[in-house]
Amino acid sequence: MNIFGSFDQHVAVVTGAASGIGAASMTLFRQAGATVVGLDLRPGPDIIACDVSDPAAVDAALTEVVDRHGRLDIVHGNAGINIPGRAHSLSDQDYRKVMGVCCDANFYLVRSAVGHMRSNGGVFVFTTSMCGVGATPRSPVYNMAKHALIGLTRSVAVDYGYQGIRAVALVTGPTHTAMVDDLWPEGVLRQSLVDSTATGRLSTPEEQARVAVFAALPGSAYMNGGVVMVDGGATAGWNEMAGRMLTLTAPA
Ligand SMILES: NC(=O)c1ccc[n+]([C@@H]2O[C@H](COP(=O)([O-])OP(=O)(O)OC[C@H]3O[C@@H](n4cnc5c(N)ncnc54)[C@H](O)[C@@H]3O)[C@@H](O)[C@H]2O)c1
């Protein structure tokens, strides 16, 4: 017996679908029975070219999805970028770019999608980050945007829950994708990312996508407005210190 259930005629949109967690999410939503359309700067099979930081482009893409498939049930707001630097070193353009993709885009998705969802209900799953509950050094705008996304998740729950539209935020931990390879290539910083977890490794994109699918399944309808940790225990404690203590002291 499949206690988790599956999608039935549900149509899902995944942003940032050309790479990493979004690509895995496309695959797993499809495997769970949904019709899936991606939105990304980089188009591809089943991926519409769309800059999600552009409100008109988001409106047009969601209308295209509904024209093509007749309905919209699930939005996985997942696209994200980071431009590292402390606040004094970041330009207006850097600020707008990161806020545009990580924060504004998800507001535009909600604003456009709820109109399409209203009669059927629906669900938003947002890929936030450990940076949504704490601050990663040298990422002030990313940290702000990911915190804000948790605020949007809670707002959707409060404003639309009674209409059967809900939202869940995933606190994604360090995951082996192009983003991490670009920002933290092999070396001490990469290792410290691993050491920040209690699990002692990076997540796979599939481990993140699986939780997105679980949160979106009709059987998970009572998950609404919540923040789900998918971070290998990274926010659970002082893991780097714990790791050193384990190597410096005799095992109990
Ligand atoms: N990888 C990690 O360790 C990690 C940790 C926490 C949170 N996250 C979050 O997970 C999400 C997915 O990241 P990933 O690690 O898979 O990165 P990734 O770089 O592999 O994928 C990001 C995708 O977003 C797309 N994208 C960027 N700007 C866009 C725009 N303006 N419009 C449409 N698409 C755009 C890119 O083309 C790319 O396909 C992001 O929101 C990221 O912040 C990642």
CSV table of N, CA and C and ligand atoms in Angstrom, one decimal, residues 15-22 39-42 50-53 77-81 101-102 127-130 142 146 172-180 182 184 193, ligand 1:
chain,number,residue,atom,x,y,z
A,15,THR,N,10.2,26.4,-10.3
A,15,THR,CA,11.1,27.4,-10.8
A,15,THR,C,12.6,27.0,-10.5
A,16,GLY,N,13.4,27.5,-11.4
A,16,GLY,CA,14.8,27.1,-11.3
A,16,GLY,C,15.0,25.7,-11.6
A,17,ALA,N,14.3,25.3,-12.7
A,17,ALA,CA,14.1,23.8,-13.0
A,17,ALA,C,15.2,23.2,-13.9
A,18,ALA,N,16.1,24.1,-14.3
A,18,ALA,CA,17.1,23.6,-15.3
A,18,ALA,C,18.3,23.0,-14.6
A,19,SER,N,18.4,23.1,-13.2
A,19,SER,CA,19.6,22.7,-12.6
A,19,SER,C,19.3,22.2,-11.1
A,20,GLY,N,20.2,21.5,-10.5
A,20,GLY,CA,20.1,21.2,-9.1
A,20,GLY,C,18.8,20.7,-8.5
A,21,ILE,N,18.4,21.4,-7.5
A,21,ILE,CA,17.2,20.9,-6.7
A,21,ILE,C,15.9,21.0,-7.6
A,22,GLY,N,15.9,22.1,-8.5
A,22,GLY,CA,14.7,22.2,-9.3
A,22,GLY,C,14.6,21.1,-10.4
A,39,LEU,N,10.1,26.5,-15.0
A,39,LEU,CA,10.4,27.9,-15.4
A,39,LEU,C,11.9,28.1,-15.1
A,40,ASP,N,12.6,28.7,-16.1
A,40,ASP,CA,14.1,28.9,-15.8
A,40,ASP,C,14.6,29.9,-16.8
A,41,LEU,N,15.7,30.6,-16.5
A,41,LEU,CA,16.3,31.4,-17.6
A,41,LEU,C,16.7,30.6,-18.7
A,42,ARG,N,17.1,29.3,-18.4
A,42,ARG,CA,17.5,28.4,-19.5
A,42,ARG,C,16.4,27.4,-19.8
A,50,CYS,N,11.9,31.8,-18.6
A,50,CYS,CA,11.2,32.8,-17.8
A,50,CYS,C,12.2,33.4,-16.8
A,51,ASP,N,12.3,34.7,-16.7
A,51,ASP,CA,13.0,35.3,-15.6
A,51,ASP,C,12.0,35.6,-14.5
A,52,VAL,N,12.1,34.8,-13.5
A,52,VAL,CA,11.1,34.8,-12.5
A,52,VAL,C,11.1,36.1,-11.6
A,53,SER,N,12.1,36.9,-11.8
A,53,SER,CA,12.1,38.2,-11.1
A,53,SER,C,11.4,39.3,-11.9
A,77,GLY,N,8.4,27.1,-5.7
A,77,GLY,CA,9.2,28.3,-5.9
A,77,GLY,C,10.6,28.0,-5.4
A,78,ASN,N,11.5,27.8,-6.3
A,78,ASN,CA,12.8,27.2,-6.0
A,78,ASN,C,14.0,28.0,-6.5
A,79,ALA,N,13.8,28.8,-7.6
A,79,ALA,CA,14.9,29.5,-8.2
A,79,ALA,C,15.6,30.4,-7.1
A,80,GLY,N,16.9,30.4,-7.2
A,80,GLY,CA,17.7,31.2,-6.2
A,80,GLY,C,19.1,31.5,-6.7
A,81,ILE,N,19.6,32.6,-6.3
A,81,ILE,CA,21.0,33.0,-6.6
A,81,ILE,C,21.6,33.7,-5.4
A,101,VAL,N,15.3,37.5,-7.5
A,101,VAL,CA,15.2,36.0,-7.7
A,101,VAL,C,14.7,35.3,-6.5
A,102,CYS,N,15.3,35.6,-5.3
A,102,CYS,CA,15.1,34.8,-4.1
A,102,CYS,C,13.8,35.3,-3.4
A,127,THR,N,11.6,26.8,-1.6
A,127,THR,CA,13.0,26.4,-1.1
A,127,THR,C,13.6,27.6,-0.5
A,128,THR,N,13.6,27.6,0.9
A,128,THR,CA,14.3,28.7,1.5
A,128,THR,C,15.7,28.2,1.8
A,129,SER,N,16.2,28.2,3.0
A,129,SER,CA,17.6,27.9,3.3
A,129,SER,C,17.8,28.0,4.8
A,130,MET,N,18.9,27.4,5.2
A,130,MET,CA,19.4,27.7,6.6
A,130,MET,C,19.5,29.2,6.7
A,142,TYR,N,21.0,37.7,0.5
A,142,TYR,CA,20.4,36.3,0.4
A,142,TYR,C,19.8,35.9,1.7
A,146,LYS,N,15.8,35.1,2.1
A,146,LYS,CA,15.3,33.7,2.5
A,146,LYS,C,14.5,33.8,3.8
A,172,THR,N,16.4,24.3,3.4
A,172,THR,CA,17.4,23.4,2.7
A,172,THR,C,18.8,23.6,3.3
A,173,GLY,N,19.4,22.5,3.6
A,173,GLY,CA,20.8,22.5,4.0
A,173,GLY,C,21.8,22.5,2.8
A,174,PRO,N,23.1,22.4,3.1
A,174,PRO,CA,24.0,22.4,2.0
A,174,PRO,C,23.9,21.2,1.1
A,175,THR,N,23.7,21.6,-0.2
A,175,THR,CA,23.2,20.5,-1.2
A,175,THR,C,24.2,20.6,-2.4
A,176,HIS,N,24.5,19.4,-2.8
A,176,HIS,CA,25.5,19.3,-3.9
A,176,HIS,C,24.9,19.7,-5.2
A,177,THR,N,25.0,21.0,-5.6
A,177,THR,CA,24.5,21.5,-6.8
A,177,THR,C,25.5,22.5,-7.4
A,178,ALA,N,25.2,23.1,-8.6
A,178,ALA,CA,26.1,24.0,-9.2
A,178,ALA,C,26.3,25.3,-8.3
A,179,MET,N,25.2,25.6,-7.6
A,179,MET,CA,25.4,26.8,-6.7
A,179,MET,C,26.5,26.6,-5.7
A,180,VAL,N,26.5,25.5,-5.0
A,180,VAL,CA,27.6,25.2,-4.0
A,180,VAL,C,28.9,25.0,-4.7
A,182,ASP,N,29.9,26.5,-7.4
A,182,ASP,CA,30.4,27.8,-7.8
A,182,ASP,C,30.9,28.6,-6.6
A,184,TRP,N,31.5,27.5,-3.3
A,184,TRP,CA,32.4,26.8,-2.4
A,184,TRP,C,33.0,25.7,-3.1
A,193,LEU,N,31.5,23.7,5.2
A,193,LEU,CA,30.1,23.5,4.9
A,193,LEU,C,29.6,22.1,5.3
B,1,LIG,N1,22.6,24.2,-3.0
B,1,LIG,C1,22.5,24.5,-1.7
B,1,LIG,O1,23.4,24.2,-0.8
B,1,LIG,C2,21.3,25.3,-1.2
B,1,LIG,C3,21.2,25.5,0.2
B,1,LIG,C4,20.1,26.2,0.6
B,1,LIG,C5,19.2,26.7,-0.3
B,1,LIG,N2,19.3,26.5,-1.6
B,1,LIG,C6,18.3,27.1,-2.5
B,1,LIG,O2,17.9,26.0,-3.4
B,1,LIG,C7,17.4,26.6,-4.6
B,1,LIG,C8,17.9,25.9,-5.8
B,1,LIG,O3,19.3,26.1,-5.8
B,1,LIG,P1,20.4,25.0,-6.4
B,1,LIG,O4,21.3,24.7,-5.3
B,1,LIG,O5,19.6,23.9,-7.0
B,1,LIG,O6,21.1,25.9,-7.5
B,1,LIG,P2,21.4,25.8,-9.0
B,1,LIG,O7,22.3,27.0,-9.3
B,1,LIG,O8,21.8,24.4,-9.4
B,1,LIG,O9,20.0,26.1,-9.7
B,1,LIG,C9,19.3,27.3,-9.7
B,1,LIG,C10,18.5,27.5,-10.9
B,1,LIG,O10,17.8,28.7,-10.8
B,1,LIG,C11,17.8,29.3,-12.1
B,1,LIG,N3,17.6,30.7,-12.1
B,1,LIG,C12,18.5,31.7,-11.6
B,1,LIG,N4,18.0,32.9,-11.7
B,1,LIG,C13,16.8,32.8,-12.3
B,1,LIG,C14,15.8,33.7,-12.8
B,1,LIG,N5,16.0,35.0,-12.6
B,1,LIG,N6,14.7,33.2,-13.3
B,1,LIG,C15,14.5,31.8,-13.5
B,1,LIG,N7,15.4,30.9,-13.1
B,1,LIG,C16,16.5,31.4,-12.5
B,1,LIG,C17,19.2,28.9,-12.7
B,1,LIG,O11,19.2,29.1,-14.1
B,1,LIG,C18,19.3,27.5,-12.2
B,1,LIG,O12,18.8,26.6,-13.1
B,1,LIG,C19,17.8,28.1,-4.5
B,1,LIG,O13,16.7,28.9,-4.1
B,1,LIG,C20,18.8,28.1,-3.4
B,1,LIG,O14,18.9,29.4,-2.8
B,1,LIG,C21,20.4,25.8,-2.1
